[in-house]
Each structure stands twice: as C-alpha cells, then as structure tokens.
Short mmCIF file of C-alpha atoms and ligand atoms in Angstrom, two decimals:
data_model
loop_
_atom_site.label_atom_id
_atom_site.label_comp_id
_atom_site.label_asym_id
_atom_site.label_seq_id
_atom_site.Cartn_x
_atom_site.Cartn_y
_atom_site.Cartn_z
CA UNK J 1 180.84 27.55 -134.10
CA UNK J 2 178.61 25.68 -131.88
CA UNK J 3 175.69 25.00 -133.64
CA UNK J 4 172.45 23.72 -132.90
CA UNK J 5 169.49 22.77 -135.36
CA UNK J 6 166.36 22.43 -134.13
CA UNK J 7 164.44 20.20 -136.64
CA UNK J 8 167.32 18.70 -138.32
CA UNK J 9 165.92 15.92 -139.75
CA UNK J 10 163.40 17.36 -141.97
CA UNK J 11 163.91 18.75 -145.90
CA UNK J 12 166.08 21.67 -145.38
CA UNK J 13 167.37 20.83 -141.83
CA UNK J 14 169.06 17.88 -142.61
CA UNK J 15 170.65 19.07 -145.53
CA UNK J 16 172.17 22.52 -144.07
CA UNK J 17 173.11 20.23 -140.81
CA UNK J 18 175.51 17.94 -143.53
CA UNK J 19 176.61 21.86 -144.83
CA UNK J 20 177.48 23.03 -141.29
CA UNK J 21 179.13 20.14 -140.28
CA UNK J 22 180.97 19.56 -143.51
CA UNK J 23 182.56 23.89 -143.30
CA UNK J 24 183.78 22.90 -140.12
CA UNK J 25 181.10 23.82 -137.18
CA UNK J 26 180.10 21.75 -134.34
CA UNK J 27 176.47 20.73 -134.98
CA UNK J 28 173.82 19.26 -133.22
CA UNK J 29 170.45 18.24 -133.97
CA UNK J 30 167.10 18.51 -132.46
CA UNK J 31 163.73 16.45 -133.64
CA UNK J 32 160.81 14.81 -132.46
CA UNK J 33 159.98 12.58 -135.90
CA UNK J 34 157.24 14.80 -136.18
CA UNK J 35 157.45 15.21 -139.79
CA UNK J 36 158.28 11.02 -140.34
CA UNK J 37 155.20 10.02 -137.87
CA UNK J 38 153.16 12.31 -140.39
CA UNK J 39 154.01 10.39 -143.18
CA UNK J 40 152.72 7.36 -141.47
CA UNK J 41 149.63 9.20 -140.89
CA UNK J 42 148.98 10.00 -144.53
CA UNK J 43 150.31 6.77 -145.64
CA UNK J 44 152.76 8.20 -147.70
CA UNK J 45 156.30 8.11 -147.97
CA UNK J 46 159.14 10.91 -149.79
CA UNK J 47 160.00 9.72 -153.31
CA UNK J 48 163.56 8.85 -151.69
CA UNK J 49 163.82 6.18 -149.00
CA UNK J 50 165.21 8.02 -146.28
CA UNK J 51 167.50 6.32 -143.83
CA UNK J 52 166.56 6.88 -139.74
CA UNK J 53 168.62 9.71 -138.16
CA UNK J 54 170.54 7.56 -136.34
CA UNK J 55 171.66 5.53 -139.33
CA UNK J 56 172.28 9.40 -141.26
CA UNK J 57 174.50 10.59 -138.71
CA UNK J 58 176.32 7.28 -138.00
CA UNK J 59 177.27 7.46 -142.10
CA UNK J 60 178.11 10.70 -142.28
CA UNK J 61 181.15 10.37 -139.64
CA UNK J 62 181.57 7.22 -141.65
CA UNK J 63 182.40 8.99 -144.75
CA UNK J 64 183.59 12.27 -143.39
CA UNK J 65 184.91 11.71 -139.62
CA UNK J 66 182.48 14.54 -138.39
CA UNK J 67 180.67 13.72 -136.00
CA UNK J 68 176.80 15.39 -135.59
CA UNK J 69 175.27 14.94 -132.23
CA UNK J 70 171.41 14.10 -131.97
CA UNK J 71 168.67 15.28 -129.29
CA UNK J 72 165.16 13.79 -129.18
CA UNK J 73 162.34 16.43 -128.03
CA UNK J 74 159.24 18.15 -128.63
CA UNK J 75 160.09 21.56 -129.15
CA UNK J 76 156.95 23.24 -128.63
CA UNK J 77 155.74 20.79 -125.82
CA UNK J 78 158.87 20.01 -123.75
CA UNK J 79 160.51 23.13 -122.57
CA UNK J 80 162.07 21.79 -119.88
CA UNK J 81 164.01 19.43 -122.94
CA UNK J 82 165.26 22.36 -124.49
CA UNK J 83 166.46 24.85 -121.70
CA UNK J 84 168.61 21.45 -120.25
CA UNK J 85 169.79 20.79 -123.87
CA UNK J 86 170.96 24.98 -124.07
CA UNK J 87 172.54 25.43 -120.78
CA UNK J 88 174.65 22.37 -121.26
CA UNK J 89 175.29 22.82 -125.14
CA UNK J 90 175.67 26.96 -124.88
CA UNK J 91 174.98 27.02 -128.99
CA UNK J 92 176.57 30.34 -130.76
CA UNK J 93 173.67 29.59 -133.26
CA UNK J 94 170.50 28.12 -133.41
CA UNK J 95 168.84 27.68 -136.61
CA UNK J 96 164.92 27.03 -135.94
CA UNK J 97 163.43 24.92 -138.74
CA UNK J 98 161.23 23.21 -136.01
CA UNK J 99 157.92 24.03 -137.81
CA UNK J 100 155.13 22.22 -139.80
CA UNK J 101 155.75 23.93 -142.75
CA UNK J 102 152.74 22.61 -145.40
CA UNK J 103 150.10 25.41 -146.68
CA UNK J 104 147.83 22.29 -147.63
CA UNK J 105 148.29 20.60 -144.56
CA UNK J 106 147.57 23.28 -142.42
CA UNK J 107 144.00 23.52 -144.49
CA UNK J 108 143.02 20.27 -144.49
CA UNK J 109 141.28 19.68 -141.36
CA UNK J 110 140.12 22.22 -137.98
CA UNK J 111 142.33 20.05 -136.10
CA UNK J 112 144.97 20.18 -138.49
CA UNK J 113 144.78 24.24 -138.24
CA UNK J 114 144.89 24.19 -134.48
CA UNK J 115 147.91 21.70 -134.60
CA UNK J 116 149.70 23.78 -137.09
CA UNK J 117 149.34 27.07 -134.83
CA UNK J 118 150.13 25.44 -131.60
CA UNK J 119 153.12 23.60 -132.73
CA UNK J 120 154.74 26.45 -134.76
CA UNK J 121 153.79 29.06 -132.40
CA UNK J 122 154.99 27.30 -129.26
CA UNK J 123 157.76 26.04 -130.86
CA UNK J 124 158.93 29.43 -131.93
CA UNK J 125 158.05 31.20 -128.32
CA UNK J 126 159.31 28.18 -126.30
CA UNK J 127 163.08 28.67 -128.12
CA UNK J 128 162.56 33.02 -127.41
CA UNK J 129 161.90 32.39 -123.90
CA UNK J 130 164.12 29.81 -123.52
CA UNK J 131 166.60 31.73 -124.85
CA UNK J 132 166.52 34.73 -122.54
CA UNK J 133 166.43 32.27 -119.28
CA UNK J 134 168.96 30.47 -119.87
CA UNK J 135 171.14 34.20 -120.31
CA UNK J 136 172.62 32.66 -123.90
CA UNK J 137 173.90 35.13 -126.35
CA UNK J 138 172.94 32.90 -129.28
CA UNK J 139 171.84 33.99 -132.82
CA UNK J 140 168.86 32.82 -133.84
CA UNK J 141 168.34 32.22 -137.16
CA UNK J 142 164.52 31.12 -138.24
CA UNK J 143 163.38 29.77 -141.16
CA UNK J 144 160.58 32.25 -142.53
CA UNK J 145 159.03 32.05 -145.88
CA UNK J 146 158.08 34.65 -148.73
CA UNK J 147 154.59 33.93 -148.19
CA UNK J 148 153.90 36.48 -145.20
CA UNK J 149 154.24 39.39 -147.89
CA UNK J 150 151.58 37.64 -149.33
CA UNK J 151 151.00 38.11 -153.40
CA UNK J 152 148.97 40.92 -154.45
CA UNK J 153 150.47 42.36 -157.54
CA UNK J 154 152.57 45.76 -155.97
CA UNK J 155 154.40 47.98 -158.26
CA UNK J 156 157.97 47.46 -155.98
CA UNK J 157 160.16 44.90 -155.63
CA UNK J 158 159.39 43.40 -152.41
CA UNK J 159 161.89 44.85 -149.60
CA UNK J 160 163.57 42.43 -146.94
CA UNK J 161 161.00 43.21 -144.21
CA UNK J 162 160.47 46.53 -143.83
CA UNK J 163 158.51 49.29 -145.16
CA UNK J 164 159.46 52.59 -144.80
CA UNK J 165 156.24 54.73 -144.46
CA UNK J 166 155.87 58.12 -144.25
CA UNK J 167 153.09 59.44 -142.20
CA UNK J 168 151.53 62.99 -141.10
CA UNK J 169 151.59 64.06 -137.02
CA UNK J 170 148.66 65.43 -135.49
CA UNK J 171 150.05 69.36 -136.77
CA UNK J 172 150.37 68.22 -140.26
CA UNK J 173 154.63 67.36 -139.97
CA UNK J 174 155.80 64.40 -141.76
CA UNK J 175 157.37 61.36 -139.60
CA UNK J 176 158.94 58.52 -141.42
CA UNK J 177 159.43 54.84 -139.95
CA UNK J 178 160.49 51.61 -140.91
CA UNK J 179 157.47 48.96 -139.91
CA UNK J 180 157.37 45.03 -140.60
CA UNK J 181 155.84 44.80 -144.34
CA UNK J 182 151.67 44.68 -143.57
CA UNK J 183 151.26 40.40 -143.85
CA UNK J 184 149.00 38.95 -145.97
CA UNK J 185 149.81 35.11 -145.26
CA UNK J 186 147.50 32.82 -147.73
CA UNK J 187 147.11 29.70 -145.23
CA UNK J 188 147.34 29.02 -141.77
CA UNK J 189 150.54 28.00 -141.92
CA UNK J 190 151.74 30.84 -143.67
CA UNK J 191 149.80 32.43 -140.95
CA UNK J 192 151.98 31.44 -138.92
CA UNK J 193 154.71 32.56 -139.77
CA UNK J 194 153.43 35.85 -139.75
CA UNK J 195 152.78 35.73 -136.00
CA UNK J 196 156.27 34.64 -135.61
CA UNK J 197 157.36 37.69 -136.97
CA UNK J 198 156.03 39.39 -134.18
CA UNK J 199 157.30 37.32 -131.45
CA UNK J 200 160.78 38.15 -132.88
CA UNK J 201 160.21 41.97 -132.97
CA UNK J 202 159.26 41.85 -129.01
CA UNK J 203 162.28 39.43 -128.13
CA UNK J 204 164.78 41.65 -129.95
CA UNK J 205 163.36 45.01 -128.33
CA UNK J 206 162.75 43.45 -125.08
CA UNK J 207 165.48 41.38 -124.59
CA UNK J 208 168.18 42.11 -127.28
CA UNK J 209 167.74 38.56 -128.60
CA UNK J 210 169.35 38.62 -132.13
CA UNK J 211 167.80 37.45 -134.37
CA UNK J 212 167.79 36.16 -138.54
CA UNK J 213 163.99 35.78 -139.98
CA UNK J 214 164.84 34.35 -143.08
CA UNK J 215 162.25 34.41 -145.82
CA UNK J 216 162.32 31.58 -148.20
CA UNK J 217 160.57 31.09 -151.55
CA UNK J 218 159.96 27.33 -152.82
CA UNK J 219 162.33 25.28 -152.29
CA UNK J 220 162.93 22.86 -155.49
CA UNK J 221 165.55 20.32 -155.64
CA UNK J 222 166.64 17.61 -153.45
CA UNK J 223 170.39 16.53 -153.05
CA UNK J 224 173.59 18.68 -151.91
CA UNK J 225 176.57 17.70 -152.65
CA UNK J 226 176.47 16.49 -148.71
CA UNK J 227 173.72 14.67 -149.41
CA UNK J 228 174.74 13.33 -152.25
CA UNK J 229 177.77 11.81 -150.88
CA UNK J 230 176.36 8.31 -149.55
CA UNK J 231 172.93 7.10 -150.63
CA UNK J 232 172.33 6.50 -146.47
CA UNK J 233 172.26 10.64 -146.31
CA UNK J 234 169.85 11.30 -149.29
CA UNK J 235 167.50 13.76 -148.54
CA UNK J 236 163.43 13.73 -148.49
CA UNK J 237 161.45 14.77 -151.70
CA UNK J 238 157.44 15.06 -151.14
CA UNK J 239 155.56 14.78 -153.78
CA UNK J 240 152.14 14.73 -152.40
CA UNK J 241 149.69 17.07 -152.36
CA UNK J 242 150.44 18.23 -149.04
CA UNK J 243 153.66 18.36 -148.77
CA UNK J 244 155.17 18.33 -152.23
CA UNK J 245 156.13 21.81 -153.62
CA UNK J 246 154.62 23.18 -157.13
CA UNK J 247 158.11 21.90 -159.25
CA UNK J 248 158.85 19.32 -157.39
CA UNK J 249 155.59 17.88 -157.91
CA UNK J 250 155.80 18.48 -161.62
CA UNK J 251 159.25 16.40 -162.08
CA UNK J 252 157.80 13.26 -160.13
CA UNK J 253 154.58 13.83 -162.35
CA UNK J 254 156.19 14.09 -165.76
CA UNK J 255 158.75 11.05 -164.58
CA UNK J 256 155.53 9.22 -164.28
CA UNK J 257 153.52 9.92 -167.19
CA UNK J 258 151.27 11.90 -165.29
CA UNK J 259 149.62 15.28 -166.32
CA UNK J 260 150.71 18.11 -164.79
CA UNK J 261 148.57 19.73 -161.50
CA UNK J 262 148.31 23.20 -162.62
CA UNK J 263 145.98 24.96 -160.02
CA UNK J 264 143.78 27.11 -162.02
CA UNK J 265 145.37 29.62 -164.81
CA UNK J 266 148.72 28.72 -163.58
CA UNK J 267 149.22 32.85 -163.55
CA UNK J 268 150.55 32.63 -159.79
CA UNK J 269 154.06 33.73 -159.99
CA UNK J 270 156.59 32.42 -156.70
CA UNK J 271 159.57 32.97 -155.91
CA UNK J 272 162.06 29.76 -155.74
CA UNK J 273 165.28 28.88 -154.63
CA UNK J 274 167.42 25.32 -155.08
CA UNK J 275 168.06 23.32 -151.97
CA UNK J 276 171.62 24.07 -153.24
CA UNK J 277 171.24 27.56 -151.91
CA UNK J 278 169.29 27.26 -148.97
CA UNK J 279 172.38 25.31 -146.90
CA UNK J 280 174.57 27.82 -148.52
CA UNK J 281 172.22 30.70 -147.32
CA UNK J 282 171.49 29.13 -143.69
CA UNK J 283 175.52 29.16 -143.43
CA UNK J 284 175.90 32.70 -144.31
CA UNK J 285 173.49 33.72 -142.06
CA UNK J 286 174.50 31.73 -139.42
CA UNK J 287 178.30 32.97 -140.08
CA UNK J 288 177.07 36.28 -140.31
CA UNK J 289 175.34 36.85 -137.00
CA UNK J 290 178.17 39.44 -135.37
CA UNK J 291 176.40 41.98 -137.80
CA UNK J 292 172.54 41.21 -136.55
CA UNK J 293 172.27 44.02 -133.13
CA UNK J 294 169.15 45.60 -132.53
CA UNK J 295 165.76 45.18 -134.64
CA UNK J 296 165.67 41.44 -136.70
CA UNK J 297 167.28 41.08 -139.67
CA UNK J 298 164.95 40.07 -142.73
CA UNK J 299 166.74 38.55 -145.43
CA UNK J 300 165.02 36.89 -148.58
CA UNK J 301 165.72 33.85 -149.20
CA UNK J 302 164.66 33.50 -152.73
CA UNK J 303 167.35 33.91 -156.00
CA UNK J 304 164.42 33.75 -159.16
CA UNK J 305 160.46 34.37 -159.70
CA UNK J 306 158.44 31.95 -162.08
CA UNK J 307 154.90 31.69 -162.91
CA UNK J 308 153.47 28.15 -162.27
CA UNK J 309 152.17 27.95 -165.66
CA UNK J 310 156.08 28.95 -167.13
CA UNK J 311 157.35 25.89 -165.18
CA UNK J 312 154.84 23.40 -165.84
CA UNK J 313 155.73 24.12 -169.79
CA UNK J 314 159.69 24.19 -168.82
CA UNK J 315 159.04 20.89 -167.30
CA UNK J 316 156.76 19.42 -170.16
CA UNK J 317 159.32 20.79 -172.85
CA UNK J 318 162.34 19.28 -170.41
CA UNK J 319 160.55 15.82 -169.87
CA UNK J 320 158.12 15.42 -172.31
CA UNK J 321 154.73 15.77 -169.84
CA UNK J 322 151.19 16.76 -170.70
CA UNK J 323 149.68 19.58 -168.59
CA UNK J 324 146.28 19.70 -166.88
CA UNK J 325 144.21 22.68 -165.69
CA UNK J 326 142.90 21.49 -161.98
CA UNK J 327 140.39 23.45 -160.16
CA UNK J 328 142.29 25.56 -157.47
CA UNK J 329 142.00 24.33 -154.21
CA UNK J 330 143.15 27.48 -152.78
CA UNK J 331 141.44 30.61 -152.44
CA UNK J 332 144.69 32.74 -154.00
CA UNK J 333 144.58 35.05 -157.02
CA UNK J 334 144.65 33.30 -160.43
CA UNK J 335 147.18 35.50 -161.60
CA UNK J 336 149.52 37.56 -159.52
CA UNK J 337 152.96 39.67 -160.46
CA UNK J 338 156.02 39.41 -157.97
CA UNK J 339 159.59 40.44 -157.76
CA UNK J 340 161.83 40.21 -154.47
CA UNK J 341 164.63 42.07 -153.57
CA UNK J 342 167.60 39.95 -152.35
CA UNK J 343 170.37 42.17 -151.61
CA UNK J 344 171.21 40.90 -148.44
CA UNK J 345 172.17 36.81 -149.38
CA UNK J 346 173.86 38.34 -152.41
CA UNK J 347 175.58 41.09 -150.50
CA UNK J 348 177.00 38.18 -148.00
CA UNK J 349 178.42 35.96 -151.43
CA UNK J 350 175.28 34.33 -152.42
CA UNK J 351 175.57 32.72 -156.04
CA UNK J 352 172.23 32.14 -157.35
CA UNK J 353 171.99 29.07 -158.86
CA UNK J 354 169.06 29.07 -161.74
CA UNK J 355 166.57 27.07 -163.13
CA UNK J 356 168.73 27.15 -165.95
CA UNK J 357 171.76 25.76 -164.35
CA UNK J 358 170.95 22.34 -165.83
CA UNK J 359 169.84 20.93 -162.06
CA UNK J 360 167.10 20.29 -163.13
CA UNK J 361 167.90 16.98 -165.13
CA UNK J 362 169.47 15.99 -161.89
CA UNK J 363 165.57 15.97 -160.16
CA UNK J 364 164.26 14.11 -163.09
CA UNK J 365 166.87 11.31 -162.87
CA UNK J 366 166.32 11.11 -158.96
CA UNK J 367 162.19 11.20 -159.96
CA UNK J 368 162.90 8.41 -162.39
CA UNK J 369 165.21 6.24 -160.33
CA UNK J 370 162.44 6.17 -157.36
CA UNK J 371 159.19 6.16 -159.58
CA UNK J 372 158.19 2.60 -158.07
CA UNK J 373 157.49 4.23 -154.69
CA UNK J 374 155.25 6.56 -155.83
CA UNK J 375 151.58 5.96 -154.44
CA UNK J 376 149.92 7.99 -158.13
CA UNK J 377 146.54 8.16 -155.38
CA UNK J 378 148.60 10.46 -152.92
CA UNK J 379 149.35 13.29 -156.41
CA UNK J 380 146.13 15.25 -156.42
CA UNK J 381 145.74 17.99 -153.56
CA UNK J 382 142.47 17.35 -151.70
CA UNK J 383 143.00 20.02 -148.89
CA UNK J 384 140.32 23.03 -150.03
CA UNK J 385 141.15 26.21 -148.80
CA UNK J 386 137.16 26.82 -148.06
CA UNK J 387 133.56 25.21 -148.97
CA UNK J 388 133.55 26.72 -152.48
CA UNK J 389 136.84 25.49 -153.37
CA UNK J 390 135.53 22.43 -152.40
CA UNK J 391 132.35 22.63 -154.17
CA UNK J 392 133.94 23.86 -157.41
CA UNK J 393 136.54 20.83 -157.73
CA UNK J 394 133.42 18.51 -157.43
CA UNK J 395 131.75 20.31 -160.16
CA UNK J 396 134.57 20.38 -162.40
CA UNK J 397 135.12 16.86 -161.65
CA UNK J 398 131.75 16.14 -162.96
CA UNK J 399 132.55 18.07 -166.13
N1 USQ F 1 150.46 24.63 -157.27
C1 USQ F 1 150.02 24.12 -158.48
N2 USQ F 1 150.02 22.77 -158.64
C2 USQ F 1 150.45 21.90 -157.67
C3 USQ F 1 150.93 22.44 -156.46
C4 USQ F 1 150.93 23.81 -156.29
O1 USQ F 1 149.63 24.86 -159.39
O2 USQ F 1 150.40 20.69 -157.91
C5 USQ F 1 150.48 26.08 -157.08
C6 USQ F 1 149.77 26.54 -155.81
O3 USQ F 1 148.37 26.72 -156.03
C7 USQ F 1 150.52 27.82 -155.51
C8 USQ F 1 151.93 27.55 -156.00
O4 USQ F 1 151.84 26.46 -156.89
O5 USQ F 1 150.00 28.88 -156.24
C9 USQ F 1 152.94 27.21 -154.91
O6 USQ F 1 152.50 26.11 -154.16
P1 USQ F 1 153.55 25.24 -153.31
O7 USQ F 1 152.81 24.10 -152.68
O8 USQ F 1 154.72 24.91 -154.15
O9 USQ F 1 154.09 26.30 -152.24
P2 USQ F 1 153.46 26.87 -150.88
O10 USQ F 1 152.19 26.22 -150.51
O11 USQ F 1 153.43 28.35 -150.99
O12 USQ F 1 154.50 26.47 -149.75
C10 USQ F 1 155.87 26.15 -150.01
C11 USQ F 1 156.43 25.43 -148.79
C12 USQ F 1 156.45 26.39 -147.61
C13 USQ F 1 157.20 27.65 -147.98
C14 USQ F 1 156.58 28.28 -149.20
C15 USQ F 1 157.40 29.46 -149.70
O13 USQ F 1 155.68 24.27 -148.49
O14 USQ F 1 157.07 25.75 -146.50
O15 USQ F 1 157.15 28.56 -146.90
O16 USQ F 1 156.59 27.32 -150.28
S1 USQ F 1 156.37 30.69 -150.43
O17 USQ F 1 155.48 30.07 -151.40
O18 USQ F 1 157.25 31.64 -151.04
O19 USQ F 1 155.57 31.26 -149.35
#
C-alpha cells in the first residue's frame, strides 16, 4: 500500500515507517523537525544520538534496498504543503503521528498550552479537511492515547471508545446508544486529544472519512528490530522530564545511579505497551482499514497495566536503583485502579509482548551504553500542573 506518515521522524513514527517499509508498503514521510528544534530549545538531547532523516533514510535503502521518500512541511500551518503532497502521492493510508505529544510540556508554560492546542488541533483538522478536498479515499489512522478516558478508578474494564448507555424518553421508554466514552484528559495535551476525537466523529458522519483513533498507553522501549539493524536508524529515547515516559525514565535513572522519580505514592496505575508493539499495531491497523466504514474505529493500544510504584521496584530489583518519593507535579489522583479492554489489536493477531519478556535488559544496556550524554540537570520534572503543585514541591524541597 501507499503509505504516508505524517510525523515520521519522531519516537513512534520513525520506527513503524522502518516496519511499513520493511512488510513491503510504499512509505513516505512527512516532518517539520518540530520535535528535534525542541530539543534545541530545552537544551537537551535523546539518550541515543539520532542520525538526521536524511542520513536515516539514505541507510536504510543502504541496508535493505527500500527506499522511504521524505516531505518537509508544517502540518498544521501549511495546508497548501499537504493537499499538493496528497493529490500527487494519492496515499491508501495515512498514519497521523504529527502531534506534540508531552503531558509536561504542554503544562509548562501559557504559551506552551496555546502551542500545544494549535499545533495538534490544526494539524489534525488540516489532514480531515484536506482529506475530503482532495476526494481521497484514504484511511486515516491517528495516533490517540489512553489518557482521554482519563483515570478515575471505574468498576469495568475500559471499552475501545464507546459507551453504551441506556437512557429514558420523555414517556418513560428506554433508548440505548453507543456515545464516545465521557473524556477526562489530565493535561492539555491529553486535552487534546480529546478534541480530536470529535473532529473524527464529524468527518466520518459528514463525509464518510474512515477513520482508526488509536489509543495508546506508555510507550516503553526503544529499538525494533528495524531499528536495530544499523546504529544510523536507532531510534530516540527521552529521558527528561518532559518528554521522557515514567519507565523509560526509571532505566536511564537506575543506569545512572540516580534515585528513582516516583511522583507522589506511586499508586497511579497506566497502561503500557513496548515500542515492539506499537509498529506491529500501526501495521495492523493500517492493513486492516477495508473493515473501518461508518462511525471511527477505537482500538486500544495498550497490552499490560502497572502501577508506577510496581515498576519503579521491578526496575530497582532489575538494576539495582534506590527509589525516591518526589512531590507530584501533577494534579492526578495518588492512587488510581485501571484495566483496558484490547480485543480489537488482539482480535487482528496482536502478540503482547510483556514486561516480563526479558526486554527490558535490552533498555538498560542501551541506558548504559549512552549514560555519558545524559545532562543528570534535565531528570527532575519542573512543569507543575497548577500553583499548588508548584508551591508544594518548594516546600518539600525545603524539608
Ligand atoms: N511519573 C512518575 N515519575 C516520573 C515520570 C512520571 O511517577 O519520573 C508518573 C506520572 O506522574 C504519571 C505516570 O507516571 O502518573 C505516567 O507519566 P508519563 O510521563 O510516563 O506518561 P504521560 O504523561 O501520561 O504521557 C505518555 C506520553 C503520551 C501518551 C501517554 C499515554 O508522553 O504521548 O499519550 O503516555 S497515557 O498515559 O496512557 O495517556
């Protein structure tokens, strides 16, 4: 299939772009650096020293003959970019990872808030619109995240993105109807996400877009076996504390000797998923879109549920790390149950690949190899959800 990525240079684009092209499709990649530029802005850089795009696509046909081709625009900016790049392209699929995806980022700064929902919001309506003018029958598959569900404790297993309710008419008859699951997204940026869900639900009734909202736990891991191929296509790994991901962070942390980050109790339970199984799952759904018609499909993206404070002992019992209690920068619950259906990913050959599967020690090696690039300055998260987040790290740091 034709297959275009739109932010295929970032943590999960680039490595399902390697997937794609390595089963065979015809892929192409969108970007605007965003996510690189940002690192320059924080002065940090990903654990792994990432080669430029050009260099990553130039050794991937090296070492595999495939050849990936490469498009340089602003998604949510230049629209005129995008419907030349469709009508000449005509993708089958496009799978939208074109999103700042950070919860701490999006909360660090007013401007940082407004750039998060302008960016991901015309991003995501630029490719809808675009979509229907340019008359393409393309799938879209978007890269959601478990986080619009939000995490009170429920007693159900969280459904793929409906609710069926079940609701009296004005004579007393019951009427039952499947409705997007009521959002509660913890951050802007999970906020987000949220709003795309609506954008999708109007595209698909309006204009019979289909369309794959995908939603995806925390993504732990770095290398594919794509990736891992050539050390010129290794992938990103953030480990800072806005961008870096709760185990992630851990691994780089106990590589270096440094406590643990555990945000309050450590009671929040996530769900998680290996960068292993996100390429796989982005190929399934892309391969899969002859059976999304009508409303969107919601799949979750997630294969196992952990409570923080579970991992940062797996991790301290794998590597030998000492754990520290850090006042919460967010406003979330201290402690929180969660369990996701996943029926769909498993239903389409999904093999979950666990926290057990031993890939861990893989992350540790890679967090050992690249220590020396760590900036130790960059670990702690300094983006407060609100002022008394704020003003209760201060007074714990005074403790
Ligand atoms: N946490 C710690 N210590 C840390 C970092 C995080 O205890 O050093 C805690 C956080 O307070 C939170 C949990 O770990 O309770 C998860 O934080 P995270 O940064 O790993 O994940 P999150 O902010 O939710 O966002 C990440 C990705 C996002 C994706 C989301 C999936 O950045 O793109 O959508 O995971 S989900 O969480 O399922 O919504």
């Amino acid at each position: 299939m034709r297959i275009l990525i739109l932010g295929g240079d970032g943590f999960c684009g680039w490595p399902s772009a390697l997937h794609l092209s390595a089963h065979g499709h015809q892929v192409t990649i969108a970007d605007s650096f965003v996510r690189r530029r940002i690192d320059d802005d924080l002065g940090v850089q990903s654990l792994t020293p990432i080669s430029s795009l050009a260099e990553r696509v130039s050794a991937w046909e090296e070492v595999t003959g495939r050849e990936i081709d490469v498009a340089e625009f602003d998604l949510a900016h230049d629209y005129d970019a995008l419907t030349d790049l469709l009508t000449v392209l005509r993708p089958e699929v496009i799978v939208h990872f074109a999103e700042q995806r950070a919860a701490p980022y999006s909360m660090k700064s007013p401007s940082l808030k407004r750039y998060t929902v302008d960016n991901n919001l015309n991003a995501t309506h630029n490719l809808l619109a675009a979509v229907v003018a340019t008359g393409l029958d393309a799938h879209v598959v978007h890269l959601g995240t478990m986080g619009v569900y939000g995490y009170e404790s429920v007693p159900v297993d969280l459904p793929e993105g409906y609710l069926t309710v079940s609701y009296p008419d004005r004579d007393g008859h019951l009427h039952t109807r499947d409705i997007l699951y009521p959002t509660s997204p913890g951050s802007v940026y999970h906020l987000t996400k949220s709003l795309d869900q609506l954008l999708f639900q109007f595209y698909a009734r309006n204009d019979g877009v289909r369309i794959t909202d995908l939603h995806q736990g925390i993504v732990w891991g770095t290398q594919t076996d794509e990736t891992a191929l050539d050390s010129r296509l290794i992938n990103r790994f953030d480990y800072d504390g806005d961008f870096g991901t709760v185990l992630n962070r851990f691994l780089v942390q106990a590589a270096l000797g440094h406590p643990l980050t555990v945000h309050g109790t450590g009671g929040q339970t996530r769900a998680f998923i290996n960068i292993r199984d996100t390429v796989r799952c982005i190929r399934l759904a892309a391969e899969s879109g002859a059976d999304v018609q009508g409303r969107v499909r919601v799949m979750n993206q997630v294969t196992e549920t952990h409570r923080v404070s579970d991992l940062a002992y797996l991790v301290a019992q794998t590597v030998g790390a000492r754990i520290s209690a850090v006042s919460n920068p967010r406003a979330e619950a201290d402690e929180n149950q969660l369990s996701a259906r996943n029926d769909h990913l498993l239903g389409l050959g999904l093999e979950p690949t666990r926290l057990a599967s031993g890939l861990l020690h893989e992350s540790v090696e890679i967090a050992q190899k690249y220590a020396a690039r760590v900036d130790v300055s960059r670990i702690p998260c300094t983006s407060y959800w609100n002022r008394d987040r704020r003003t209760s790290a201060q007074e714990h740091a005074h403790e």
